[in-house]
Tab-separated table of C-alpha atoms and ligand atoms in Angstrom:
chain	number	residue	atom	x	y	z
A	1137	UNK	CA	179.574	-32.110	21.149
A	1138	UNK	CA	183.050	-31.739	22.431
A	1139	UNK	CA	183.446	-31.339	25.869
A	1140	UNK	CA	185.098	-28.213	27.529
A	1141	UNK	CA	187.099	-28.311	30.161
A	1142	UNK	CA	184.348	-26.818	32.491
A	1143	UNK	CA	182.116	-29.540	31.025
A	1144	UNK	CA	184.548	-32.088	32.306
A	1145	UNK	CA	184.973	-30.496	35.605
A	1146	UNK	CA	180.932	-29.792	36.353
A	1147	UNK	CA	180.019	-33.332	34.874
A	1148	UNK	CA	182.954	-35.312	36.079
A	1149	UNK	CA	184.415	-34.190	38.939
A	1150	UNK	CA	181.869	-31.492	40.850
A	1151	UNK	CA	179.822	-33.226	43.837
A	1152	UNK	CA	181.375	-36.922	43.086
A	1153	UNK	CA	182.749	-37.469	46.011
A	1154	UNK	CA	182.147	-36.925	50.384
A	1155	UNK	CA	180.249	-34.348	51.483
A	1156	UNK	CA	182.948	-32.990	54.115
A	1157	UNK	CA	181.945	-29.969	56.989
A	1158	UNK	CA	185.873	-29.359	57.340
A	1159	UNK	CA	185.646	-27.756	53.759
A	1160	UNK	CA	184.659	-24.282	53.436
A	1161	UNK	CA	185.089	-24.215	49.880
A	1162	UNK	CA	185.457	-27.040	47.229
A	1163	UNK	CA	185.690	-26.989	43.376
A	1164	UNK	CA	185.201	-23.764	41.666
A	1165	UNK	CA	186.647	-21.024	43.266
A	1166	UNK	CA	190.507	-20.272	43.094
A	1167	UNK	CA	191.758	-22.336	45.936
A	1168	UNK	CA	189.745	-24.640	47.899
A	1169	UNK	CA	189.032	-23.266	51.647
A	1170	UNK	CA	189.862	-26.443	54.207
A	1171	UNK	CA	189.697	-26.152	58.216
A	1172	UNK	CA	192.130	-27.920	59.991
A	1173	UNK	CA	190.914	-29.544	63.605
A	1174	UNK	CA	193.112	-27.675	66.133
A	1175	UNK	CA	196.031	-30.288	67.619
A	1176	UNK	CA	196.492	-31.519	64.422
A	1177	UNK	CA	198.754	-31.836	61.886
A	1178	UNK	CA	198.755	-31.863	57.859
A	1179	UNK	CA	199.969	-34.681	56.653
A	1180	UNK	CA	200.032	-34.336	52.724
A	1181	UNK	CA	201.233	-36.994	50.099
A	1182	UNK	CA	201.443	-37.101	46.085
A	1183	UNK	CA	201.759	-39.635	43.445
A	1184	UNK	CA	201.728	-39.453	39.726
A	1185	UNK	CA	200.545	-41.961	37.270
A	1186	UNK	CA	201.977	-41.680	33.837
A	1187	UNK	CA	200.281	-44.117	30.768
A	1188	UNK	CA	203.499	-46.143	29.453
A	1189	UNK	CA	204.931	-45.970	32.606
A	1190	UNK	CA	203.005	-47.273	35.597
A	1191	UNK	CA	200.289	-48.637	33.417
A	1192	UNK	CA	199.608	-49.498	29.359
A	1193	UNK	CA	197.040	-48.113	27.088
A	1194	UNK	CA	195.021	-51.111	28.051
A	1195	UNK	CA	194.169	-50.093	31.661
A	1196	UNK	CA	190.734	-50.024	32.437
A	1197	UNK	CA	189.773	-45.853	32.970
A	1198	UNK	CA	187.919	-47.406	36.230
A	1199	UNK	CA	190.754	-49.133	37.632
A	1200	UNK	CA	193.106	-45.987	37.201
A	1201	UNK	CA	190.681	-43.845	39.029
A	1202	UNK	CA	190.880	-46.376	42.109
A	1203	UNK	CA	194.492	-47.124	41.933
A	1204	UNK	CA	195.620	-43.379	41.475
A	1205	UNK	CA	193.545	-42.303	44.635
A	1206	UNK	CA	194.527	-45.537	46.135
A	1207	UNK	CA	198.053	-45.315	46.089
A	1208	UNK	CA	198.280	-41.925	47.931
A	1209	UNK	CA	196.000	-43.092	49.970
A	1210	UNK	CA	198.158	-45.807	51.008
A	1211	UNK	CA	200.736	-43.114	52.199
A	1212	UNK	CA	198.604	-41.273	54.278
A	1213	UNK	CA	197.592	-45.165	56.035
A	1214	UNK	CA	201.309	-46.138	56.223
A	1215	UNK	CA	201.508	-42.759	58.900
A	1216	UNK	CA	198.714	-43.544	60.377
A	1217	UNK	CA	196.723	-39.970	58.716
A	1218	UNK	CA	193.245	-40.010	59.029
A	1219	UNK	CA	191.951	-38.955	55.107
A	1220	UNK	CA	190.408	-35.804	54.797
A	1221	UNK	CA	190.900	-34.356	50.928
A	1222	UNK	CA	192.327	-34.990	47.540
A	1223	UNK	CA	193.410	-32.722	44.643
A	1224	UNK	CA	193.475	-34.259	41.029
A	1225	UNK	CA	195.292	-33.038	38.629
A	1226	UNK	CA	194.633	-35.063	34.963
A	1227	UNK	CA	196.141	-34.595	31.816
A	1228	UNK	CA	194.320	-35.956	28.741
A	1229	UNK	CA	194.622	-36.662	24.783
A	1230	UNK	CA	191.072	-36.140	24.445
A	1231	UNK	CA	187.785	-35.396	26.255
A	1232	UNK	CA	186.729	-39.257	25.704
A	1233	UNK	CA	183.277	-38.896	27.754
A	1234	UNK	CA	183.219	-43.228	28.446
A	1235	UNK	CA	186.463	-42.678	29.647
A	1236	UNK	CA	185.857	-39.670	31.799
A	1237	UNK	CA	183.296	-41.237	33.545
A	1238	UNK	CA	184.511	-44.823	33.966
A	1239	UNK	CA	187.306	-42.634	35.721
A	1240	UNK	CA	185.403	-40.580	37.795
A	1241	UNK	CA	183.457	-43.373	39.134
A	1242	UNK	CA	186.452	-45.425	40.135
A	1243	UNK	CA	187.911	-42.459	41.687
A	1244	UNK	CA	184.350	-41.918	43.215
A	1245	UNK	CA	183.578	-45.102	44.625
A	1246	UNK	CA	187.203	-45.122	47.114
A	1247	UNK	CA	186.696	-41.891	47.684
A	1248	UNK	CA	183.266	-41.959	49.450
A	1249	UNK	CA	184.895	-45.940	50.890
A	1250	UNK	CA	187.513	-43.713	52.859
A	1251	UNK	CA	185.298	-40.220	53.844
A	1252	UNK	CA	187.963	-38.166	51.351
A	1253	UNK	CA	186.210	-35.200	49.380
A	1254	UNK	CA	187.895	-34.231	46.131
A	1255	UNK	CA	188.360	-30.252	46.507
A	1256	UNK	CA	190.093	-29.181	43.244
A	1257	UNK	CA	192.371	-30.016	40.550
A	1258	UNK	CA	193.148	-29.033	37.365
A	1259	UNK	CA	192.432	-30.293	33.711
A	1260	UNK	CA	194.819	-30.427	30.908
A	1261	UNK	CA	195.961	-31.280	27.894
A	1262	UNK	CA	198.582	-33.575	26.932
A	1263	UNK	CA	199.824	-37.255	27.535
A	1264	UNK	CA	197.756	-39.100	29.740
A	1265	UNK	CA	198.947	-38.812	32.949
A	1266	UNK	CA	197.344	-38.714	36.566
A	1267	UNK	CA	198.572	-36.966	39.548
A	1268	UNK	CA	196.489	-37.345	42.389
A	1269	UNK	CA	197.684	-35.123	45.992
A	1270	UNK	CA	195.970	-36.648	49.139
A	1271	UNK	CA	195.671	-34.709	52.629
A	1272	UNK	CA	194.822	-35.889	55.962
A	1273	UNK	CA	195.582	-35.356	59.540
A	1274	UNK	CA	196.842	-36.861	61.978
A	1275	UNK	CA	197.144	-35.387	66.193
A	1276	UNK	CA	200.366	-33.837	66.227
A	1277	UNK	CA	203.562	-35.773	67.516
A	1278	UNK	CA	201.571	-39.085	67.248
A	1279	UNK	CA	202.164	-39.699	63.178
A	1280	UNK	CA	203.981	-43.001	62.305
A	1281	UNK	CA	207.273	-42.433	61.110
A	1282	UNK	CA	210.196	-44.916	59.133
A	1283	UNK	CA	212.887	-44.053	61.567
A	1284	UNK	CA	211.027	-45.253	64.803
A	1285	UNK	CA	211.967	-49.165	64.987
A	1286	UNK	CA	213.865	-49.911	67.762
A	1287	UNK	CA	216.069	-53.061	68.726
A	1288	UNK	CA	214.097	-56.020	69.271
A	1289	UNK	CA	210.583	-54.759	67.525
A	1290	UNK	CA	208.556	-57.316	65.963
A	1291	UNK	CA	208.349	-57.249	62.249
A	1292	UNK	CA	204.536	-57.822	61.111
A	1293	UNK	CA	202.640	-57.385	58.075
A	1294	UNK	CA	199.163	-56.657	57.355
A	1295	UNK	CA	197.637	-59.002	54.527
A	1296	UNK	CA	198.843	-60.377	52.127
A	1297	UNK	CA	202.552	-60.172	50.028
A	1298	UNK	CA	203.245	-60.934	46.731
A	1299	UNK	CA	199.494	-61.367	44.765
A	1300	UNK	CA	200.221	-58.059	42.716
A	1301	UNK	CA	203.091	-59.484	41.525
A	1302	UNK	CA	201.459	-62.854	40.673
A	1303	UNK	CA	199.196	-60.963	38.601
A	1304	UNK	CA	201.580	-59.298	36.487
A	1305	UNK	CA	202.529	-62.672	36.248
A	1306	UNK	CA	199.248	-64.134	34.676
A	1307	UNK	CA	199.078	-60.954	32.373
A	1308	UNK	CA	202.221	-62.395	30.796
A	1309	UNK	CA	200.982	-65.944	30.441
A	1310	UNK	CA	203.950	-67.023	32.670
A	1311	UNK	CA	201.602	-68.952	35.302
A	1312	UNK	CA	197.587	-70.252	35.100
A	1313	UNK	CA	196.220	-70.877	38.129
A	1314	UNK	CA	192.373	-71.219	38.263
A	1315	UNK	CA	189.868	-68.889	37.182
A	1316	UNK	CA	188.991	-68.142	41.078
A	1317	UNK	CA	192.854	-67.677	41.885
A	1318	UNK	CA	193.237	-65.642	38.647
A	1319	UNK	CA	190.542	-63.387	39.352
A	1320	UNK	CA	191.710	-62.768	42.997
A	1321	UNK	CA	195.242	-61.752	41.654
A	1322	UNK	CA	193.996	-59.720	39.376
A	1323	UNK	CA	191.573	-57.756	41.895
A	1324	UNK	CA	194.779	-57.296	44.270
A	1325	UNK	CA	196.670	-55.635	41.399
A	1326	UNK	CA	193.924	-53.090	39.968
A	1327	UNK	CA	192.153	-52.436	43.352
A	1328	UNK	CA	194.696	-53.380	45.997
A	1329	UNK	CA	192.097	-52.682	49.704
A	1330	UNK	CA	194.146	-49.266	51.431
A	1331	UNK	CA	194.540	-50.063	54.856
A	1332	UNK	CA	193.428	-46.706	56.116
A	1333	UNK	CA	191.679	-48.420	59.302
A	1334	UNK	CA	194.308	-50.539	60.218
A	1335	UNK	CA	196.939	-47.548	59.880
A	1336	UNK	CA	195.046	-45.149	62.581
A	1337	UNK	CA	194.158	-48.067	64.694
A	1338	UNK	CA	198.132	-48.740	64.622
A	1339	UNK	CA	199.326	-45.394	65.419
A	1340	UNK	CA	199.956	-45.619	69.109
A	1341	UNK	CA	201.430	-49.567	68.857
A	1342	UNK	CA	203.610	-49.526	65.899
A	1343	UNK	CA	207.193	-47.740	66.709
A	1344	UNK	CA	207.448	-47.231	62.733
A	1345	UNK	CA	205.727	-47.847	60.027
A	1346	UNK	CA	205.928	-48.049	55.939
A	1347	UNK	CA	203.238	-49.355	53.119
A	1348	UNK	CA	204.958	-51.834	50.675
A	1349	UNK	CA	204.517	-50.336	47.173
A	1350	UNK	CA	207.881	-51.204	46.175
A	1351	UNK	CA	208.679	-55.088	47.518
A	1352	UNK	CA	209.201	-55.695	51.345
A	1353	UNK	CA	212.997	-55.638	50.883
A	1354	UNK	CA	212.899	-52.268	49.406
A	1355	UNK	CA	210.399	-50.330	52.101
A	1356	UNK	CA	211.290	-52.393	54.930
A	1357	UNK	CA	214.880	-51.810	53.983
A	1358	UNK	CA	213.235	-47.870	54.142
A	1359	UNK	CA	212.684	-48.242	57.724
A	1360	UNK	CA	216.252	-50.249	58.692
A	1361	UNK	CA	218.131	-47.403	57.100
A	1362	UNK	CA	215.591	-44.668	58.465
A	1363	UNK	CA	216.289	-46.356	61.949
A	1364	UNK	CA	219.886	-47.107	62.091
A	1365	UNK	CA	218.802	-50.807	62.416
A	1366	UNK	CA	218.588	-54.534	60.330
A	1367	UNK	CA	216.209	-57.184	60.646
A	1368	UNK	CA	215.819	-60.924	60.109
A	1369	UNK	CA	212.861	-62.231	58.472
A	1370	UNK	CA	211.394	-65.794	57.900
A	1371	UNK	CA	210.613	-66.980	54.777
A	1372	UNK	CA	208.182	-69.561	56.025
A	1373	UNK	CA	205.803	-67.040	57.724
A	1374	UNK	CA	205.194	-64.519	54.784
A	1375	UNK	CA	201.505	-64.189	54.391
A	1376	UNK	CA	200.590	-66.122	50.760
A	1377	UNK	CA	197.422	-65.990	49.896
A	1378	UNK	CA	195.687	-69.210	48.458
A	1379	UNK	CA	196.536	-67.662	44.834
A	1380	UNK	CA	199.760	-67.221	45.146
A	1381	UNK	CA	200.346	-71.089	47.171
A	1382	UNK	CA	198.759	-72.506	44.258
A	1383	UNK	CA	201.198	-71.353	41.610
A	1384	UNK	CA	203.637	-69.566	43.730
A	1385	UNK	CA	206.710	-72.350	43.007
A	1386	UNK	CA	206.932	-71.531	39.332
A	1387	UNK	CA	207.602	-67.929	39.613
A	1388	UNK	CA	209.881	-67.289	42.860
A	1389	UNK	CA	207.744	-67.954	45.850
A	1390	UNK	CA	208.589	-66.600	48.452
A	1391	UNK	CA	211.357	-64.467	47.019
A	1392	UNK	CA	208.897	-63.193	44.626
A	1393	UNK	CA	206.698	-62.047	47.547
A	1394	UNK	CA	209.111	-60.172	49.192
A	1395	UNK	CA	210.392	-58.364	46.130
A	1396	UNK	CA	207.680	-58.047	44.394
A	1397	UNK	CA	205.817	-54.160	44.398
A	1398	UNK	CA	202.295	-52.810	44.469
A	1399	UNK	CA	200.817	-54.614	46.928
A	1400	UNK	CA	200.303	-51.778	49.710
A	1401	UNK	CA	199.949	-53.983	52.261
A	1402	UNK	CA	201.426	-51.769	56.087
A	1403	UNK	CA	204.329	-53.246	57.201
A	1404	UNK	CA	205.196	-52.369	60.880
A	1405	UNK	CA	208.006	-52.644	63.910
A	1406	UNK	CA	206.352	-53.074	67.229
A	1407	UNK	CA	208.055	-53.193	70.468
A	1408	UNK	CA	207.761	-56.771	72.317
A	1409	UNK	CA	205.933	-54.758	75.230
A	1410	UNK	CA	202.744	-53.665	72.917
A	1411	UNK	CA	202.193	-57.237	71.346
A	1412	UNK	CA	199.015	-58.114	73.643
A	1413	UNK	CA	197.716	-54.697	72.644
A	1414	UNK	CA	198.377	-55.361	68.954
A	1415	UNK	CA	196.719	-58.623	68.920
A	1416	UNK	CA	193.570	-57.109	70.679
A	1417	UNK	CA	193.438	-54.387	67.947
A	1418	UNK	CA	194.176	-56.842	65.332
A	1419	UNK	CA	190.578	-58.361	66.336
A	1420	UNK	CA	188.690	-55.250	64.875
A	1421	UNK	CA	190.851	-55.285	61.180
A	1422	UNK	CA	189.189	-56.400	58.204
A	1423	UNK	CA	192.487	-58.089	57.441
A	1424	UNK	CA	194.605	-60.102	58.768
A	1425	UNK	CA	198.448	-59.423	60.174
A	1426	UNK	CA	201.400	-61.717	60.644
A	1427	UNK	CA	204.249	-61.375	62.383
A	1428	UNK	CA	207.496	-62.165	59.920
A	1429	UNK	CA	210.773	-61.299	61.673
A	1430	UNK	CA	212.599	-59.054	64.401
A	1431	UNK	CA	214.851	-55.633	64.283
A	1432	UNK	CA	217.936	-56.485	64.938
A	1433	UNK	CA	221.242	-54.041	65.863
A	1434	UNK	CA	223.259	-55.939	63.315
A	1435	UNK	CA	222.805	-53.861	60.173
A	1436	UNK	CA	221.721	-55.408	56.945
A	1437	UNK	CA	218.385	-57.383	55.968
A	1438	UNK	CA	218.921	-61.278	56.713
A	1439	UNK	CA	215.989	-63.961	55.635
A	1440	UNK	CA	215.889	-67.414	57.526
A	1441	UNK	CA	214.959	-69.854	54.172
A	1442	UNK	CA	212.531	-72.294	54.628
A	1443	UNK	CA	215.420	-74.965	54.707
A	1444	UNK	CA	217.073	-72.971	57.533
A	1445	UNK	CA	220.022	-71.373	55.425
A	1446	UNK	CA	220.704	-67.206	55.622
A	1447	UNK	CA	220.198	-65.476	52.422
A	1448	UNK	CA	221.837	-61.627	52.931
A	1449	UNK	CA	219.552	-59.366	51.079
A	1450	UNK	CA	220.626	-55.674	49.935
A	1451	UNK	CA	218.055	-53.097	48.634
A	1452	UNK	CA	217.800	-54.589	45.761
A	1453	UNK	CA	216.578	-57.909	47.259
A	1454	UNK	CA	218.639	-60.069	45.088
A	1455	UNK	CA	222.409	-59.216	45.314
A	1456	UNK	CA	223.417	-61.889	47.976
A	1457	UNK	CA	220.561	-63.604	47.199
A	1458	UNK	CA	220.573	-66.155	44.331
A	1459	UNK	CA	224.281	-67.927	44.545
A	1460	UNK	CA	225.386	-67.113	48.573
A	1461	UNK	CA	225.019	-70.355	51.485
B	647	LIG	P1	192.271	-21.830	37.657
B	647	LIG	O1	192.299	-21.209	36.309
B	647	LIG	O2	192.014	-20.880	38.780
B	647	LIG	O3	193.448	-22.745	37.900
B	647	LIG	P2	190.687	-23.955	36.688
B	647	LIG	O4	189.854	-23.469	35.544
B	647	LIG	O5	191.906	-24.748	36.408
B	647	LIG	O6	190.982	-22.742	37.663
B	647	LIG	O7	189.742	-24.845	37.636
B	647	LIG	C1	188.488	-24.373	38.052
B	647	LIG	C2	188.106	-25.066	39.316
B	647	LIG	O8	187.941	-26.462	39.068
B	647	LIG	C3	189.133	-24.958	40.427
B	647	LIG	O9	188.447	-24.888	41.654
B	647	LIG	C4	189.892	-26.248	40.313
B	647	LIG	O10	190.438	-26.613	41.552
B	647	LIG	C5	188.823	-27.210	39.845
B	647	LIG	N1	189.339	-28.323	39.014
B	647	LIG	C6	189.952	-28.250	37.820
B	647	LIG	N2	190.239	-29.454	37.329
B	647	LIG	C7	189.804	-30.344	38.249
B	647	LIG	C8	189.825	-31.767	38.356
B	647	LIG	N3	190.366	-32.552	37.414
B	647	LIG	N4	189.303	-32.327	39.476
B	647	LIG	C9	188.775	-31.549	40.432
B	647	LIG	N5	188.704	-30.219	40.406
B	647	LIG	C10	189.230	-29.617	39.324
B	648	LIG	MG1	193.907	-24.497	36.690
């Protein structure tokens, strides 16, 4: 029996998720009905995930469901949002039941991890693609922003850098570490851990903040440009995790991990005064955070190499980077 797109919304989508009092109306009506608290502001991010594009045909339905919620998600952490609601909108080939509801249940699963109630949506037709609006809130004036760092902030970063991009690695056949190492790669690429805790615990240390979907250099560069500032990093205390030590050499190592996307760790500026606060907050985070460089005035993103040479980095991350020193 072919499914209708009713039939998909009822069986799929309807009652999947939290069980949220601040919604007054979910899926079914015209617009969902959502309250607000008073003090407190919207915030409201959207991603798209297109087949071809930001994944192959090969995904598996239950890791796109994750990783599409996920990576909003990951916004709404990076400004330190507290997740409230999501709106899905998914366009499909075919009503392909297995697929619907490996989907749903990946979706599911990190939405009931994170409190967020799926409230509406809409079903279509068409290439597969996945577009997935998250909204939160967060009490107003306190959200944290990319333009905040100041002059002499502490660069630190919650995590670990680089393992997504190790496990694009593996899927070529470029690298094969152990079955243990692969497997952790792998995990960090399909269901990278949002650091939704971490960002609200955050909110009143951090002076800015940004989550690294694109490569440290990139966001990070985000923030120096946001801010009017530069940084210097050091290349010898980038979180790697045991993964990425093990094989790390062949493909880039530490380069790699600061260029490399999709790994949505936070990364943060906080101002020297706040440290002994930070570290007593760090205490209650289910992951670790490292402290990797220092805002400078001096615009421009410099990295101290493990040998003690400057590399110059632009936006890019490469540029300066291969032939200068
Ligand atoms: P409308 O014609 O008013 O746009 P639809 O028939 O598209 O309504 O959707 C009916 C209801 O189901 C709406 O409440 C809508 O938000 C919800 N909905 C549709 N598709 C999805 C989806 N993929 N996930 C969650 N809710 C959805
Ligand atoms: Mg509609």
């Amino acid at each position: 029996m072919a499914l209708s797109e009713f039939d998909i919304i009822k069986h799929y989508f309807s009652g999947t998720t939290s069980a949220r009092d601040d919604v007054a109306l979910g899926i079914g009506d015209d617009c969902a009905l959502l309250k607000v608290p008073a003090g407190m502001a919207l915030a409201v991010s959207i991603d798209t995930l297109v087949e071809g594009i930001h994944f192959t045909p090969a995904a598996e339905p239950a890791d796109l469901g994750y990783k599409a919620l996920a990576v909003s998600l990951s916004d709404l952490a990076a400004m330190g949002a507290e997740p409230a609601w999501a709106t899905l909108a998914l366009t499909l080939p075919r009503p392909d039941p297995e697929w619907l509801g490996a989907f749903s249940a990946g979706f599911a699963r990190l939405a009931r991890r994170h409190r967020v109630q799926l409230v509406g949506g809409d079903t279509t037709r068409g290439p597969l693609t996945i577009t997935v609006q998250v909204h939160g809130y967060v009490p107003e004036g306190r959200a944290l922003r990319r333009g905040g760092a100041q002059e002499g902030d502490l660069v630190y970063v919650t995590g670990h850098l680089g393992d997504a991009g190790l496990a694009l690695h593996i899927l070529h056949g470029t690298v094969h570490p152990s079955a243990t190492h692969r497997r952790a790669a792998l995990r960090r690429l399909h269901r990278p851990p949002i650091r939704v805790q971490e960002g609200l615990a955050l909110r009143d240390i951090a002076n800015a903040a940004i989550d690294v979907s694109d490569g440290l250099v990139s966001d990070l560069g985000h923030i120096l440009e946001a801010s009017g500032m530069g940084a210097t990093l050091h290349a010898d205390e980038l979180p790697l995790s045991e993964a990425f030590r093990s094989v790390g050499e062949q493909i880039g190592g530490w380069e790699l991990a600061l260029t490399a996307g999709d790994d949505y760790e936070l990364c943060i500026t906080v101002p020297a005064s706040k440290e002994w606060e930070l570290h007593k907050t760090i205490a209650g985070f289910s992951c670790s955070i490292s402290w990797i460089g220092r805002i400078e005035k001096q615009p421009g993103l410099r990295v101290i190499r493990p040998d003690g040479s400057i590399a110059s980095m632009d936006h890019q991350g490469y540029d300066h980077f291969r032939g200068s020193e």
